[in-house]
Structure formats: structure tokens, C-alpha cells
Short mmCIF file of C-alpha atoms in Angstrom, two decimals:
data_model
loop_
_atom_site.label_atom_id
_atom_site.label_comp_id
_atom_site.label_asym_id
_atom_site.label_seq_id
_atom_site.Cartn_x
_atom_site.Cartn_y
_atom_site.Cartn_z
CA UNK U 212 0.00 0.00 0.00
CA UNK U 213 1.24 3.06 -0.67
CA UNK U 214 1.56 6.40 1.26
CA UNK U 215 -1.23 8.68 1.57
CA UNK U 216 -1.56 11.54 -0.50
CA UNK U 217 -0.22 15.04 0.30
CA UNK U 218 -4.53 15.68 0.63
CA UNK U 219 -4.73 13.42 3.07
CA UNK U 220 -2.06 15.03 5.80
CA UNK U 221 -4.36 17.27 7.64
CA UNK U 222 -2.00 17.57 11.13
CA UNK U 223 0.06 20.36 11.47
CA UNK U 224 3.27 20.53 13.94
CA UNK U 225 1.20 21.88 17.05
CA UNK U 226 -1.05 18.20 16.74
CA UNK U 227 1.62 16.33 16.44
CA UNK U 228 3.45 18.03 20.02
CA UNK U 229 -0.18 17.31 21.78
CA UNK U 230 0.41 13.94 20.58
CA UNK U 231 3.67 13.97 21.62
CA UNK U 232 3.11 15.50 25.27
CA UNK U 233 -0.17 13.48 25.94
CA UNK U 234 1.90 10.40 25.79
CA UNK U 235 4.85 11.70 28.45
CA UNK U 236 1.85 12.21 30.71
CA UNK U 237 3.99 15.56 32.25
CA UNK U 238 1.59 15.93 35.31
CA UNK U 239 1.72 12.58 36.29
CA UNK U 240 5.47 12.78 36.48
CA UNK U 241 5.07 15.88 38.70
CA UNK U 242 2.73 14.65 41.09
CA UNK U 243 4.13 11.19 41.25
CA UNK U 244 7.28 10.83 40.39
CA UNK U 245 9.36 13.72 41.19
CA UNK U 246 8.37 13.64 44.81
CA UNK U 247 9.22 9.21 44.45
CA UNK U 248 12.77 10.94 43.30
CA UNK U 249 13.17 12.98 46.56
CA UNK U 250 12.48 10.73 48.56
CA UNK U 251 14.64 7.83 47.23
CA UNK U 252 17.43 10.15 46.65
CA UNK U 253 17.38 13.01 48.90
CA UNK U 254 18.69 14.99 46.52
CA UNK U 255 17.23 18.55 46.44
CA UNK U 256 18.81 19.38 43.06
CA UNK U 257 16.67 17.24 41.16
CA UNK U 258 15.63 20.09 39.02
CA UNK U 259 19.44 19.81 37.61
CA UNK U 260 19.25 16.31 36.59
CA UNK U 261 16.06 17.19 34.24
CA UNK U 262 17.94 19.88 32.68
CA UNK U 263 20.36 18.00 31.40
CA UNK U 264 18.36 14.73 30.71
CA UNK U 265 16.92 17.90 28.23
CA UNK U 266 19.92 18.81 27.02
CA UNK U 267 20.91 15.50 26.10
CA UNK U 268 17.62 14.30 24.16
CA UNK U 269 17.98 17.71 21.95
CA UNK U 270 21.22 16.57 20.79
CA UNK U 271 20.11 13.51 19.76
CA UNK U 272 17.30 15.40 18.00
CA UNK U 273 20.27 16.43 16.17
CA UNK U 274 20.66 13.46 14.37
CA UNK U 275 17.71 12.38 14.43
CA UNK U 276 16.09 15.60 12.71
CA UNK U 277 18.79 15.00 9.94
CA UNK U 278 17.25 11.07 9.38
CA UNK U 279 13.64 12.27 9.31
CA UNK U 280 14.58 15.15 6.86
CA UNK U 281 15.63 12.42 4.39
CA UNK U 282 13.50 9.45 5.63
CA UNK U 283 10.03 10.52 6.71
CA UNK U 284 7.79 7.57 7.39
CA UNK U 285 5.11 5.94 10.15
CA UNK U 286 7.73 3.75 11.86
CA UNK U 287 10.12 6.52 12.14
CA UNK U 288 12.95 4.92 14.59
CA UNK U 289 12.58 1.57 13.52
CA UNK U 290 12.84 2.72 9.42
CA UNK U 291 15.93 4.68 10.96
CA UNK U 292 17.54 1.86 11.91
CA UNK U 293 16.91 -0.01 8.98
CA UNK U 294 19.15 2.39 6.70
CA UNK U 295 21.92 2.50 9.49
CA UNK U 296 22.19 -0.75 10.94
CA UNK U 297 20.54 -3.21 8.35
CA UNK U 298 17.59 -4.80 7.93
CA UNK U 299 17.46 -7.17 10.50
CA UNK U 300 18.37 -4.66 13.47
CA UNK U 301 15.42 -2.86 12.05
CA UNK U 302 12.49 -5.29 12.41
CA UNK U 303 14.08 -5.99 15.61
CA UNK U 304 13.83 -2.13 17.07
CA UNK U 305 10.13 -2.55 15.37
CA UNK U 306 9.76 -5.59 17.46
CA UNK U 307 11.02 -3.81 20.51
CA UNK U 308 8.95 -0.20 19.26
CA UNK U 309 5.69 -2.77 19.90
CA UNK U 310 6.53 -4.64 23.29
CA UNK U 311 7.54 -1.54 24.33
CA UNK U 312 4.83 1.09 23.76
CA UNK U 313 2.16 -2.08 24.49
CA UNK U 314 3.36 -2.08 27.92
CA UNK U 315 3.41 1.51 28.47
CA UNK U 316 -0.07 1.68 27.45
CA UNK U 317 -1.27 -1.49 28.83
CA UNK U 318 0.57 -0.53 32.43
CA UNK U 319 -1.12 2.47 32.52
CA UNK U 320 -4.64 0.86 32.75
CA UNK U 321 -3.59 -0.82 35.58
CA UNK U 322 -2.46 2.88 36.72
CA UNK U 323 -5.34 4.80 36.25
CA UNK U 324 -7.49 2.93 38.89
CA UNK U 325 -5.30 3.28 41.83
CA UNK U 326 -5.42 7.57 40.68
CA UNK U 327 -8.96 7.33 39.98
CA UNK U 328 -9.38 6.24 43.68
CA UNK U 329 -9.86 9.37 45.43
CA UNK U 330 -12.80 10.75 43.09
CA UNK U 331 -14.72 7.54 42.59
CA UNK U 332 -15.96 4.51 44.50
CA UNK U 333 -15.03 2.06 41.75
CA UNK U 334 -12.99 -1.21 41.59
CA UNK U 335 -10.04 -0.97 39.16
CA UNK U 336 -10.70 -2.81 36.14
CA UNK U 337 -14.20 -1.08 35.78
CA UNK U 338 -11.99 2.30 35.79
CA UNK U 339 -9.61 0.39 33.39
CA UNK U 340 -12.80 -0.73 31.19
CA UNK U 341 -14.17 2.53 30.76
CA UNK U 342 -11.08 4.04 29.47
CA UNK U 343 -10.44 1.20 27.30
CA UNK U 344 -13.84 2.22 26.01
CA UNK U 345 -12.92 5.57 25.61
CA UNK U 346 -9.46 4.34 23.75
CA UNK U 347 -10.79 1.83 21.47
CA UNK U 348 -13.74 4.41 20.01
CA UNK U 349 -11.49 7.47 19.80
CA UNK U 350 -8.62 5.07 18.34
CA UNK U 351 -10.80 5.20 15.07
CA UNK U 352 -11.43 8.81 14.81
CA UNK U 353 -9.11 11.26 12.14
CA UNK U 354 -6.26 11.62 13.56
CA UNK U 355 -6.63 15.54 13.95
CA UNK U 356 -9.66 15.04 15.42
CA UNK U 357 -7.77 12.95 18.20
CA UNK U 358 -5.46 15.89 18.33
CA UNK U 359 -7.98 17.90 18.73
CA UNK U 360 -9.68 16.03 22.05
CA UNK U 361 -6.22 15.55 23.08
CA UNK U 362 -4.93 19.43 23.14
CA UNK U 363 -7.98 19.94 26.01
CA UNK U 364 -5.75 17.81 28.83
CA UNK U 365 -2.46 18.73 27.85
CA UNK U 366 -3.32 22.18 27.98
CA UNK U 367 -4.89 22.05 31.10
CA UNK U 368 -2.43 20.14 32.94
CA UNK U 369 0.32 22.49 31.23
CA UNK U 370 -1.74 25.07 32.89
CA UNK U 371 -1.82 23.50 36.25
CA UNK U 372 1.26 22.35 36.76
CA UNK U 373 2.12 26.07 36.20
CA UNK U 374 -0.51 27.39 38.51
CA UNK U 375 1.00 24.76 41.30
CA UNK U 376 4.97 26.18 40.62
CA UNK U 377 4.14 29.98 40.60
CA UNK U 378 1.80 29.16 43.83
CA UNK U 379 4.22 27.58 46.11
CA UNK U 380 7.34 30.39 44.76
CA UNK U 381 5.37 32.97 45.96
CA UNK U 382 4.89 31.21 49.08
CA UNK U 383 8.21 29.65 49.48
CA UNK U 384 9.30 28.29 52.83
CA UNK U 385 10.49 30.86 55.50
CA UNK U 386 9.32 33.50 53.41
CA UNK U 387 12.58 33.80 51.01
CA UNK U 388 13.00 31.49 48.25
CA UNK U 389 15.71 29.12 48.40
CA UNK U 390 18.29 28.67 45.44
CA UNK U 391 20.16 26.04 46.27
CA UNK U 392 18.65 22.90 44.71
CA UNK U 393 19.82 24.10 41.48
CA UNK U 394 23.15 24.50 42.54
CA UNK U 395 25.31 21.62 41.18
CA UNK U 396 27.74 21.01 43.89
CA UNK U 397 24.98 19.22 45.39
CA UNK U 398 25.12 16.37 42.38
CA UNK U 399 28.54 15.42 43.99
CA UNK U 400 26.93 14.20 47.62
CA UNK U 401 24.89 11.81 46.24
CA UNK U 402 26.22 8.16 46.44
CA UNK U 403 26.82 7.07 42.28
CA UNK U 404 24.26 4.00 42.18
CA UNK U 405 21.61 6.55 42.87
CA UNK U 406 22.45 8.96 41.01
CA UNK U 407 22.11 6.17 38.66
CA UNK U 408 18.92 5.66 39.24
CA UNK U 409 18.03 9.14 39.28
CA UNK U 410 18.98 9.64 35.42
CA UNK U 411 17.23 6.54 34.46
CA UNK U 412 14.26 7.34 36.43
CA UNK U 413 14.78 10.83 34.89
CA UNK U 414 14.76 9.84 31.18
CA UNK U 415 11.98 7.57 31.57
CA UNK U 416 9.77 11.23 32.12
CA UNK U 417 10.75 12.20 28.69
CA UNK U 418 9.64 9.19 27.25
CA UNK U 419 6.45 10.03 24.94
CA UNK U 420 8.64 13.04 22.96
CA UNK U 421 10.35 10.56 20.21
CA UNK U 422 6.23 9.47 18.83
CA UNK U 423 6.05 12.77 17.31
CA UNK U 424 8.55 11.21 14.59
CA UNK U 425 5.44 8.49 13.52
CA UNK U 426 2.98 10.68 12.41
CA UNK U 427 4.94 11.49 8.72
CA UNK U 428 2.08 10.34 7.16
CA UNK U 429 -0.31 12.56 8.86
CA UNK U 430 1.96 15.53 8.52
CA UNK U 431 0.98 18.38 5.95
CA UNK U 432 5.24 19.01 6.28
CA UNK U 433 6.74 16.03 7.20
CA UNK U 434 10.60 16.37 6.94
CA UNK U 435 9.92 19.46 9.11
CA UNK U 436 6.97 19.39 11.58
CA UNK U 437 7.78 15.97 13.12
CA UNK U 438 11.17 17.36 13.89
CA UNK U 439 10.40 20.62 15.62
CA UNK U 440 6.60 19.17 17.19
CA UNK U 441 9.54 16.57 18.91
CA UNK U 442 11.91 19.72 19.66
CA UNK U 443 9.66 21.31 21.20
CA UNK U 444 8.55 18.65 23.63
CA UNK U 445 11.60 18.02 24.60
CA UNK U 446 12.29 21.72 25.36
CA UNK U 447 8.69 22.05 27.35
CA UNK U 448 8.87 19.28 29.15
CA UNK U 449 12.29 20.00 30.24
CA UNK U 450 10.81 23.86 31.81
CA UNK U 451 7.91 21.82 33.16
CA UNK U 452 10.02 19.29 35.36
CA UNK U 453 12.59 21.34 36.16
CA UNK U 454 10.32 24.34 37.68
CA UNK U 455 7.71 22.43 39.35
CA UNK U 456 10.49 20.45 41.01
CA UNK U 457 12.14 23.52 42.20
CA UNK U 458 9.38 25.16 43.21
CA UNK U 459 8.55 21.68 45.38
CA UNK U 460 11.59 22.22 47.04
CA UNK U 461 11.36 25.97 47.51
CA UNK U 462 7.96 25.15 49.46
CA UNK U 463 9.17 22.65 50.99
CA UNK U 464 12.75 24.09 51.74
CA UNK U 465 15.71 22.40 50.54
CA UNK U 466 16.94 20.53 53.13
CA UNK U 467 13.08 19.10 54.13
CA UNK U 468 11.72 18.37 50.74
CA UNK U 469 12.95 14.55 50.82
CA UNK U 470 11.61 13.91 54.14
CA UNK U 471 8.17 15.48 53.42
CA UNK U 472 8.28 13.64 49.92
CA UNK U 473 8.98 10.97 51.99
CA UNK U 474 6.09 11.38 54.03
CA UNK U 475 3.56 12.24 51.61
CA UNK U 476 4.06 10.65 48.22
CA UNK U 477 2.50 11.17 45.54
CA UNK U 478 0.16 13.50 47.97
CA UNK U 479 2.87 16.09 48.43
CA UNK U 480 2.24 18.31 45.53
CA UNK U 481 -1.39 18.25 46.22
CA UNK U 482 -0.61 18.94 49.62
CA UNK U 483 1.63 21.76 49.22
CA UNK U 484 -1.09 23.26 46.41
CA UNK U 485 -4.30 22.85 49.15
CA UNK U 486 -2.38 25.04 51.67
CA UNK U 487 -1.61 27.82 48.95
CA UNK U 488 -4.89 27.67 46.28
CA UNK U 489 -8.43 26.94 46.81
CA UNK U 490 -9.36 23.66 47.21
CA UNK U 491 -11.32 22.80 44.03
CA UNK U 492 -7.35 23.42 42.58
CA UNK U 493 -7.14 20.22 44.40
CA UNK U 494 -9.76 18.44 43.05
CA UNK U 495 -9.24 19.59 39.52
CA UNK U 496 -5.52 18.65 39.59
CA UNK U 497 -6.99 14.81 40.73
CA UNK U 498 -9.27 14.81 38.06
CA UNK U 499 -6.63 16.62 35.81
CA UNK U 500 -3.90 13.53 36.43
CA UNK U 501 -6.74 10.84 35.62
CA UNK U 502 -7.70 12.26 31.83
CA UNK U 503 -3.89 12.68 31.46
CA UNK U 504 -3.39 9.07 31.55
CA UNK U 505 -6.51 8.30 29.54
CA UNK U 506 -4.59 10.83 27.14
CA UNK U 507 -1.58 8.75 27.28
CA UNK U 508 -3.34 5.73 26.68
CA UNK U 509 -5.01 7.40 24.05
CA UNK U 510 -2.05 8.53 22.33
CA UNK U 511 0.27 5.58 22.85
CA UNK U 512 -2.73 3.26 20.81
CA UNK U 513 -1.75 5.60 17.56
CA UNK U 514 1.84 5.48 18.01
CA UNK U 515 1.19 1.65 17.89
CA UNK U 516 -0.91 2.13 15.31
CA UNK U 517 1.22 3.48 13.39
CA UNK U 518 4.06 1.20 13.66
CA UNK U 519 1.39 -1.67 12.59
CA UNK U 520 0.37 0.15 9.55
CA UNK U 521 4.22 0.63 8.83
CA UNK U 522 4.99 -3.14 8.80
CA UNK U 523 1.83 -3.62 7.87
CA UNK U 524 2.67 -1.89 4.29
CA UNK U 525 5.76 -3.47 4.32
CA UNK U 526 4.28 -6.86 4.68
CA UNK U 527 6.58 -7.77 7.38
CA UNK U 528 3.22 -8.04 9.50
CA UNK U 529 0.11 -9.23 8.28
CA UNK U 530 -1.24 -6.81 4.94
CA UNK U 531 -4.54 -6.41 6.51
CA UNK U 532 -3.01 -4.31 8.73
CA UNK U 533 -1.63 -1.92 6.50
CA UNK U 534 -4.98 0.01 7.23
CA UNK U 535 -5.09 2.57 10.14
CA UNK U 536 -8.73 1.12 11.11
CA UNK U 537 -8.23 -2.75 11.27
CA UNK U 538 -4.80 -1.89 13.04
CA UNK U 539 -6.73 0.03 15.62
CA UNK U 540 -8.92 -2.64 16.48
CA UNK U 541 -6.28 -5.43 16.69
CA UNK U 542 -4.41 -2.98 19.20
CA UNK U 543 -7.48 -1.98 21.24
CA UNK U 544 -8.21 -6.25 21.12
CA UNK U 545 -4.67 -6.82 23.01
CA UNK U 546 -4.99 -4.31 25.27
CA UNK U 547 -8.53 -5.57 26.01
CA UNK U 548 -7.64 -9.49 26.39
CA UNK U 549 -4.26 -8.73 28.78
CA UNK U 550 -7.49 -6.70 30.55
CA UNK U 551 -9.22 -9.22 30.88
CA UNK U 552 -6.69 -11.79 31.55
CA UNK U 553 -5.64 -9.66 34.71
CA UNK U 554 -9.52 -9.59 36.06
CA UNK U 555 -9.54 -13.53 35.00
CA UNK U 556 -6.34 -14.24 37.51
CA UNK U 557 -6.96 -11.69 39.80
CA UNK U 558 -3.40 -10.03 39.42
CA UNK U 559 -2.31 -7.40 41.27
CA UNK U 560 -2.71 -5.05 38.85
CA UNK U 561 -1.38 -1.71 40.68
CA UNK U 562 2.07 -3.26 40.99
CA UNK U 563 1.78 -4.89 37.67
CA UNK U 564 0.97 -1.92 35.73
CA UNK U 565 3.86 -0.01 37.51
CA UNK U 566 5.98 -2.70 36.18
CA UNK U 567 4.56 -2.47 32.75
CA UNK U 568 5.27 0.91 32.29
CA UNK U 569 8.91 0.77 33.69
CA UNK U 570 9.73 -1.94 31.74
CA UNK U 571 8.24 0.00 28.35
CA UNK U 572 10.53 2.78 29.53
CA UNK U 573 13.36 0.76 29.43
CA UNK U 574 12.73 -0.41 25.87
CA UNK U 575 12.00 3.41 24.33
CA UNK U 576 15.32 3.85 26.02
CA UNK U 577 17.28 1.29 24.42
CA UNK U 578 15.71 2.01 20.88
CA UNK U 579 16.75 5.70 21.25
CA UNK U 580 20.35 4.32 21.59
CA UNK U 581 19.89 2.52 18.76
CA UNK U 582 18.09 5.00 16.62
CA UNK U 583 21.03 7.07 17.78
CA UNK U 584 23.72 4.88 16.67
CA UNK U 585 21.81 4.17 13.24
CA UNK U 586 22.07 7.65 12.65
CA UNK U 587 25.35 8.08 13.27
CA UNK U 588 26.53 5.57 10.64
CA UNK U 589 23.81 6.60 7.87
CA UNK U 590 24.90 10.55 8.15
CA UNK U 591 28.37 9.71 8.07
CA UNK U 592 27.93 6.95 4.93
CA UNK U 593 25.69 9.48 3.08
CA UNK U 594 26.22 13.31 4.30
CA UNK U 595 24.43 15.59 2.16
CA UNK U 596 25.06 19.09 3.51
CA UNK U 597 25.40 18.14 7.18
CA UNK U 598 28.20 19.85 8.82
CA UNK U 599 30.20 18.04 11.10
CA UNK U 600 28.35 18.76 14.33
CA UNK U 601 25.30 17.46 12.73
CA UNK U 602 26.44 13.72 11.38
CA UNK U 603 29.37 13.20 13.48
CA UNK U 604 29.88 15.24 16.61
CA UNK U 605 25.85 15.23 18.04
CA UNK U 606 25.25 11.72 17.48
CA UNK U 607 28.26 10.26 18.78
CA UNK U 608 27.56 12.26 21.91
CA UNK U 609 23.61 10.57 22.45
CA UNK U 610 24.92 7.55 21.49
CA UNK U 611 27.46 7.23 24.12
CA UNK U 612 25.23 8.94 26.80
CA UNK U 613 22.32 7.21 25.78
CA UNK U 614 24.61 3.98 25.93
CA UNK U 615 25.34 4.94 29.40
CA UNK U 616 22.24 5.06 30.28
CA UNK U 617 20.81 2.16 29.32
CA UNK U 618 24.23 0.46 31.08
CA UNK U 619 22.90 2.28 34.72
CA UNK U 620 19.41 0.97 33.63
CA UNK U 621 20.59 -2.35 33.48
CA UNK U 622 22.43 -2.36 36.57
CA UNK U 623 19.25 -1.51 38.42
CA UNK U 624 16.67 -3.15 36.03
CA UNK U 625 18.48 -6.04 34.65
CA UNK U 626 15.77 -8.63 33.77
CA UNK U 627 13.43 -6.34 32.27
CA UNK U 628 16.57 -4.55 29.84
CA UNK U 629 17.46 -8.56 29.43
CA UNK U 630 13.96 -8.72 28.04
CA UNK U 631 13.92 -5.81 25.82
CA UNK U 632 17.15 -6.91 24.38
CA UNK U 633 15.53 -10.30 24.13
CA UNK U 634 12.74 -9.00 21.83
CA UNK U 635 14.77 -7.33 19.71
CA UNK U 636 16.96 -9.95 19.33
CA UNK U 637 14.28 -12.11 18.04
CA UNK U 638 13.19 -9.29 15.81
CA UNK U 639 16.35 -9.48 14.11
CA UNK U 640 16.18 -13.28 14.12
CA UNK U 641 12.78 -13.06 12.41
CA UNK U 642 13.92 -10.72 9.97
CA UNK U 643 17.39 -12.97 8.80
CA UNK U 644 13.99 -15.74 8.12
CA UNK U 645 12.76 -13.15 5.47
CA UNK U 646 15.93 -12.49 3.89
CA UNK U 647 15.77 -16.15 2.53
CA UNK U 648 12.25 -16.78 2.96
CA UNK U 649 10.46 -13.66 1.65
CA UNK U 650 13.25 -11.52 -0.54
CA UNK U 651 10.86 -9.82 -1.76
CA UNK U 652 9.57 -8.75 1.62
CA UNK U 653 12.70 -8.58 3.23
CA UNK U 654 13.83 -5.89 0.04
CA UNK U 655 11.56 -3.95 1.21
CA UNK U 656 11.91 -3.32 4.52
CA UNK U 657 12.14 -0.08 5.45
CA UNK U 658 11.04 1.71 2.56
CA UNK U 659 7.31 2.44 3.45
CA UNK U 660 5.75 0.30 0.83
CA UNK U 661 7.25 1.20 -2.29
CA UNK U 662 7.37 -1.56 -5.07
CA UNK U 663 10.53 -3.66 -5.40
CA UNK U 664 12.01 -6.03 -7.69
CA UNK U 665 14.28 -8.59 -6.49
CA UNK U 666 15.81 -10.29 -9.61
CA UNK U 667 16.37 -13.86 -9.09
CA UNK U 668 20.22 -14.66 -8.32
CA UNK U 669 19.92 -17.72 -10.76
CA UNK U 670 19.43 -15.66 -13.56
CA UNK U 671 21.35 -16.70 -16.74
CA UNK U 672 22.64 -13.58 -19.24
CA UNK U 673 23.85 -15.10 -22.75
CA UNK U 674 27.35 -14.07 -23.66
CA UNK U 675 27.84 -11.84 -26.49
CA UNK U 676 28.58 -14.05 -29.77
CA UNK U 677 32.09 -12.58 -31.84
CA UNK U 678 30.49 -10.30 -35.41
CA UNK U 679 29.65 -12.85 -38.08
CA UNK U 680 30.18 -15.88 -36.12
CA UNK U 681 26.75 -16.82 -37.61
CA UNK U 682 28.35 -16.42 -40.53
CA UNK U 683 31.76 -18.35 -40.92
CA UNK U 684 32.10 -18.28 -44.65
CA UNK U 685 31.62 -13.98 -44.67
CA UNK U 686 34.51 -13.90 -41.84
CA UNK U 687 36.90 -16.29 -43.88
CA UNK U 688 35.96 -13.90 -47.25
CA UNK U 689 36.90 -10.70 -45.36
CA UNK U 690 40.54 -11.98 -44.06
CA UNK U 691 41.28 -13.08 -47.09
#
């Protein structure tokens, strides 16, 4: 199947960030886990580590912005890979894009009821039902339409987690704010392992800003908009995190925020906004973190969509879902059936779907190393313009950071990174079966559908016959 037309790309770069953002779930990782971070760590100058988790995810937009400039498709990172590291590597970082955004999404259901708790007297999986609901009708809308529903939480939560800094800086304990959580001598009395974990734990919050680069197809401008929508999240969410957690521990003070984060939880920053802003603030913020993660959900089922239709097309997956609608439906049926399955065997499905979604963090995490190392090699095989910071200097910087990273992630995490690199590994494995058994699939791999022609290797060319050999009696005549 080939792409859509250029009629058919209604989203501009604004839809694609509210995709984008929607699926980081930013006021979730205020209200949850930057107070977790405190009070594992008790590090007041968290707000540090998130500015240059930032830093380092816009220099690997660096090379990555050069890749989608030249290679704009649905399965953005795992097409990437294709052209840099082979074929193989790149149905296995498609392999890994699915686990790995299914159990984001699919953790979060199990999420959602435990946050849902304190508005409504419901059991989990009929809070985890109702979303799915919600998911698997609005998975089939236009995908600007989704956009559209989509910008009304982000927004809002943008807005409150705003409303929440500026409250508790104008307040700040002892009447003077504090500036010394963002000084960085206070990185240095932190013990390494945790600081290890801090970074990992720290990266996962940006996780969500790398979808933007799926929705090519969607794009009115797509070797542009993807680029800058993904920029752009990067840079917001970086502001977002690293004020609200400042302003936690200027309300807080400094040397107290990890022992009241310690004491509160995930409470604290509802805490420190009842004592500073009406209550209904309160209430709305509640409500506010529970249609976040429906959003997330939400836009998590399209960035799996989207990687179906992509290997759909290719016919690396079945063809039938090279269609955004049936590809919808057989996402919203696996999310539905590991549903069920969890209400069948009564899991514990709070601690479960924490695990989920740690474990998809880990994967996003090791495919931006590889997408990072694919586009290393591919700007550097085939520069066209890019200067040297651009093919050579940006990328090798993510890709050893981003190396690191998933090296400290291991060290804390290691069976779930030992099961990410599991399902890639298979990926690859699967697609090394294509090369022999499908060429014809397997040649196509990575180029979004287009027709190929794989001429068979036994193919026999006659030699060129000598003038006149036809003709021995013409060739005697003329030498003589």
C-alpha cells in the first residue's frame, strides 16, 4: 500500500506536540514521580538532573532531525535503523517499538485505577474498562480530530502544573526562596548507584517526545513538523520538570523536601497546592492527572498504530493491517484481552501496571540508543550538507550517553533490559527468516511500501557471440 496523498495530511506541527506530550503524561510525572525521586534520593537538586536529561535528548534530536529530513515515514525509529544498521536490526527495534509502547499503554490501565481512587468509588478494572472504552472508540477517529480532544488535557495540565509552581514560589518556605537545589555542587553528595537511578528514572519522564517522529504520514510538512513538534517537547517538558520540582523544594525548603516527599508521596504536591490555592485546585488537579493518563493511553494506541500500519505496508506483518482502522482494532483487542486476563487471575494489577510501564521505559530507552547509533553511521555513509556537528559530533555524543544510560538501567533493572534486548533480538532473528524466505519482503523493509524487484540470483545472461560468427564463410571472405 502506498503512502497517503499530500490531501490526506491534515495535522500540522502543534497536533503532532499534543500527541507527543499526551503520551509523556507531564503531570503525572510531577505529582508522582518527582516527589518518588526525593524521597529515594534526597537529593534537592533534582531540578538539575532534568535539565540536562533535556539537554541530552535535543542533541540527539540532532541526528535524528537530519534522518527524518531524508526518511520521513510511520515507523520513524525503527525505518531509521533499517538504513543505518541493516535490515534485521530494524524489524528488531520494530519488534522492541511494539513490546515496548504495548506495555506503556497497557501498564497504565492498571495505573489509572489506583489515581482514579480518590474521586470515585469504583474497583479498578471497571476504571480500566471505561477508558479502554474511551481508547478503542477514539482510536478510530481522524487523527486531527484525536489531536484535537487531546490538546484539552495537555493544555490544562500544562496550565496547572504552572498554577502549582508559581503558587508555592510565591509562598516559598520561611518567606525567602531558596536557590540552592539548582546548585550543582549538590550532584557530587549523592552516592553514584543513585544517582544512577536518578537519570534513568529521569529519562523515563521524557519518554512520549520521540512518537512525534510516527505521524509522517499525517503531517501536511513532514521532513519538518515531526522534527520541531519533537523539539519542542523536549524543550517544554524539560521547563515543566525542572520548575515544578524547584518550586517543590522551595515550598518545601531544601533541606526538608525529601523527608516530606517521603512522608507524603504522591500527595505532596497536592498537599503543598491545598495550603496555597483553593481547594477545588485540588480536586481539579486529581481529576486533571486521571484524563492525562486516559490521554496517554489514548495517544500511545496511535503510536502503535502506526508502527502496525508501517509493517503492515511493508508486509513484514500481516497486509490487513496496513490500514489505520483494522490496526486500531487489533491494538485496542490486546490491550482488552491482557485486561481481561488480569480480572480472570486476579493479578495485582497496581504493581503490575507499575511494572509495565517501567519496563516499556526501558525499551523506548534502548531504541533511542539505537536510533542514535543508526544515525550516526547513515549521516556519516551518506552526508548531504550536514556539517560536522550534525552527522558526526551530536550523534556520537547521544549515542554514548544514551549507551550509558541504558548500562545504569541495566544495573538496576536487569531482567526487564534482558527482556527488551531479548525481543529485539528475536526481531532481528525473524527478519534474517525473510531475507531467505520472503526476498521480496525482506527488500523492502524499510522503505514504506514502495514496489521492489528482487531479480532472481539464478538468472542466466547469454554471452555476447564474436560479429559474423553466424556467418563463418563472410569472416573467412573478409581476411582473405
Amino acid at each position: 500500500m502506498p503512502p497517503p496523498p499530500e490531501a490526506a495530511r491534515r495535522l500540522g506541527g502543534a497536533s503532532v506536540a499534543c500527541f507527543a506530550l499526551a503520551a509523556a503524561t507531564p503531570l503525572s510525572v510531577v505529582t508522582a514521580v518527582v516527589p518518588g525521586a526525593y524521597a529515594d534520593s534526597g537529593l534537592p537538586a533534582l531540578p538539575l538532573l532534568f535539565i540536562a536529561l533535556g539537554a541530552l535528548l535535543l542533541i540527539f534530536m540532532v541526528g535524528c532531525a537530519g534522518l527524518i529530513r531524508r526518511l520521513p515515514g510511520p515507523g520513524a525509529l525503527y525505518t531509521f535503523v533499517v538504513r543505518g544498521l541493516g535490515r534485521p536490526a530494524g524489524v528488531g527495534a520494530a519488534w522492541l517499538a511494539l513490546l515496548s509502547y504495548n506495555a506503556l499503554q497497557i501498564g497504565l490501565y492498571g495505573v489509572v485505577g489506583a489515581a482514579a481512587a480518590p474521586l470515585v468509588d469504583a474497583p479498578w478494572w471497571m476504571v480500566a474498562a471505561a477508558c479502554w472504552a474511551v481508547v478503542a472508540v477514539c482510536g478510530m477517529l481522524r487523527p486531527e480530530v484525536t489531536a484535537g480532544l487531546l490538546a484539552v488535557p495537555v493544555v490544562a495540565g500544562i496550565v496547572l502544573i504552572g498554577g502549582y509552581a508559581v503558587a508555592n514560589l510565591l509562598d516559598p518556605d520561611g518567606g525567602r526562596v531558596a536557590w540552592g537545589a539548582l546548585h550543582p555542587v549538590q550532584l557530587g553528595e549523592v552516592s553514584r548507584p543513585v544517582l544512577g537511578l536518578l537519570l534513568v528514572v529521569g529519562a523515563f519522564a521524557f519518554v512520549g517526545f520521540e512518537t512525534a517522529a510516527a505521524y509522517a504520514d499525517d503531517v501536511r510538512h513532514p521532513r519538518r513538523a515531526t522534527a520541531r513538534a519533537a523539539v519542542w517537547s523536549v524543550v517544554l517538558l524539560t521547563l515543566l520538570y525542572a520548575a515544578s520540582s524547584w518550586a517543590m523544594a522551595v515550598a518545601t525548603g531544601p533541606d526538608r523536601i525529601a523527608a516530606a516527599a517521603l512522608a507524603r508521596g504522591p500527595e505532596l504536591a497536592f498537599d503543598l497546592a491545598a495550603t496555597r490555592l483553593p481547594s477545588w485546585t485540588v480536586t481539579l488537579g486529581r481529576a486533571l492527572v486521571v484524563v492525562g493518563l486516559l490521554a496517554a493511553m489514548l495517544a500511545l494506541h496511535h503510536t502503535v498504530v502506526r508502527y502496525l500500519v508501517a509493517l503492515g505496508r511493508e508486509r513484514v506483518l500481516s497486509a490487513g493491517l496496513a490500514s489505520r482502522r483494522p490496526a486500531s482494532l487489533t491494538q485496542s483487542l490486546t490491550a482488552g484481552l491482557v485486561i481481561g486476563g488480569c480480572v480472570l487471575f486476579d493479578r495485582p494489577v497496581v504493581g503490575l501496571g507499575n511494572r509495565l510501564a517501567v519496563g516499556g521505559g526501558l525499551g523506548i530507552l534502548l531504541l533511542l540508543s539505537v536510533a542514535s547509533l543508526a544515525a550516526l553511521l547513515f549521516l556519516n555513509r551518506h552526508p548531504d550538507a550536514e556539517g560536522v556537528w550534525r552527522r558526526f559530533v551530536a550523534p556520537g555524543v547521544s549515542t554514548v550517553a544514551l549507551g550509558a544510560l541504558v548500562y545504569l538501567a541495566y544495573l538496576n533493572f536487569p531482567e526487564l533490559v534482558a527482556a527488551a534486548g531479548g525481543t529485539a533480538l528475536l526481531g532481528a532473528l525473524y527478519g534474517l527468516v525473510l531475507r531467505f524466505a520472503r526476498p521480496t519482503v525482506y527488500a523492502g523493509i524499510g522503505l514504506g511500501g514502495a514496489a521492489v524487484v528482487v531479480a532472481p540470483s539464478t538468472l542466466s545472461v547469454p554471452r555476447p557471440r564474436s560479429p559474423g560468427a553466424h556467418r563463418p564463410e563472410r569472416v573467412n571472405r573478409v581476411a582473405g
